[in-house]
Amino acid sequence: MIKGKTRNLHELVVTIPITLVLGCEVVVEPGNLPFEEKLVVSAVLEAGQPVKKVYFTRTMSLEQAYSPDVAAVADVQGFITCEGVSYPLAFVGQVYHNGLKTGMAQYSADGLVAQATKQYKLIASWNGHSLRARTRVPDSVKIDTTYLQRQSREPYGASYFIVAEFSAKEKAVYGGDYESPGSSYYYSGFSREFLIKPVNAGDRVSLNVFVGWRLEQSWKDTLYVKVLCFDEPFYDYYRTRQNSMANAGDPFFLGGENVFWNVEGDGLGLFIGMNVTKKRVYVP
């Protein structure tokens, strides 16, 4: 298993389990475990942000002792193009989390800043394997209405949600998030409960974002709702991300077989555009 987690969307780390499904009448002898070496990519291109965190790793055989140094491929050749201009990928270094190596290698596309409504194409190769992917950074939305709502949830009692309403843009799907820097425990994390795919551009969307079980005084003047707009292919990935034998609790978990990636060729993973709109929420 190749595994790593972070909270920041820009420190998205791929988790790739190499799944082996054994039927009751199938016996696999040692030395015959199926394995296909692939290059794996994970990248979120956020509007207005430099593209400095493109992550690569590789699949590894279950019969091979896992080594983060081996998994974090440091010799990927590739580039990202936008409107006819190519930005080569440069190796930055291994990715660490809580002081430990994750098995991910970080690359940057120096000089490239993601922009709303622009199209981007990734081409990368390593050890005879090549992959390609396309994405569009969605346009931002205008949050028309936002408020804090108390809901009764039997048998759990009261809980608080932020409601955010807006009109959908073309070819985008939406998730909710919030942040409250005034809280004793600062929180910012993509909602794991649902992702909304509007039927048409201009459709009204209402997001409900859970924020807690009680009203916190620290929310006053510090509570913000965030609407995360993703390129459409993220929806197919999100709804199939649990098609794996491993735990897919993290919304950016890249699962195993039968997961819908937006990467083509001899590779796996996500190369996805994102736009974030934030608005302060009135707390009485």
mmCIF file of C-alpha atoms in Angstrom, residues 2 7 19 35 38 45 52 54 56 62 68 71 134 142 196 213 220 222-223 229 237 243 247 253 258 277 280:
data_model
loop_
_atom_site.group_PDB
_atom_site.id
_atom_site.type_symbol
_atom_site.label_atom_id
_atom_site.label_comp_id
_atom_site.label_asym_id
_atom_site.label_seq_id
_atom_site.Cartn_x
_atom_site.Cartn_y
_atom_site.Cartn_z
ATOM 1 C CA ILE A 2 1.171 3.504 -0.777
ATOM 2 C CA ARG A 7 -5.120 18.479 5.497
ATOM 3 C CA THR A 19 -5.764 -4.495 -4.373
ATOM 4 C CA PHE A 35 1.241 -6.497 -10.433
ATOM 5 C CA LYS A 38 2.330 2.511 -13.083
ATOM 6 C CA LEU A 45 -4.657 23.506 -9.722
ATOM 7 C CA LYS A 52 4.137 24.282 -7.243
ATOM 8 C CA VAL A 54 2.369 18.320 -8.347
ATOM 9 C CA PHE A 56 4.222 11.752 -8.189
ATOM 10 C CA LEU A 62 3.042 -6.554 -2.678
ATOM 11 C CA PRO A 68 9.410 5.638 0.535
ATOM 12 C CA ALA A 71 8.223 5.124 -4.233
ATOM 13 C CA ARG A 134 -6.525 17.506 -19.008
ATOM 14 C CA LYS A 142 -20.824 34.496 -6.105
ATOM 15 C CA ILE A 196 -23.211 18.450 -5.771
ATOM 16 C CA TRP A 213 -22.780 20.484 17.866
ATOM 17 C CA LYS A 220 -18.182 35.598 15.959
ATOM 18 C CA THR A 222 -14.227 34.557 12.378
ATOM 19 C CA LEU A 223 -16.535 31.996 10.762
ATOM 20 C CA CYS A 229 -15.648 24.467 -7.275
ATOM 21 C CA TYR A 237 -13.833 10.195 -9.093
ATOM 22 C CA ASN A 243 -14.441 1.159 -4.891
ATOM 23 C CA ASN A 247 -10.414 2.739 3.915
ATOM 24 C CA PHE A 253 -8.225 9.274 -1.158
ATOM 25 C CA ASN A 258 -12.859 0.650 -10.643
ATOM 26 C CA THR A 277 -14.961 31.305 -2.979
ATOM 27 C CA ARG A 280 -17.950 35.476 6.222
#
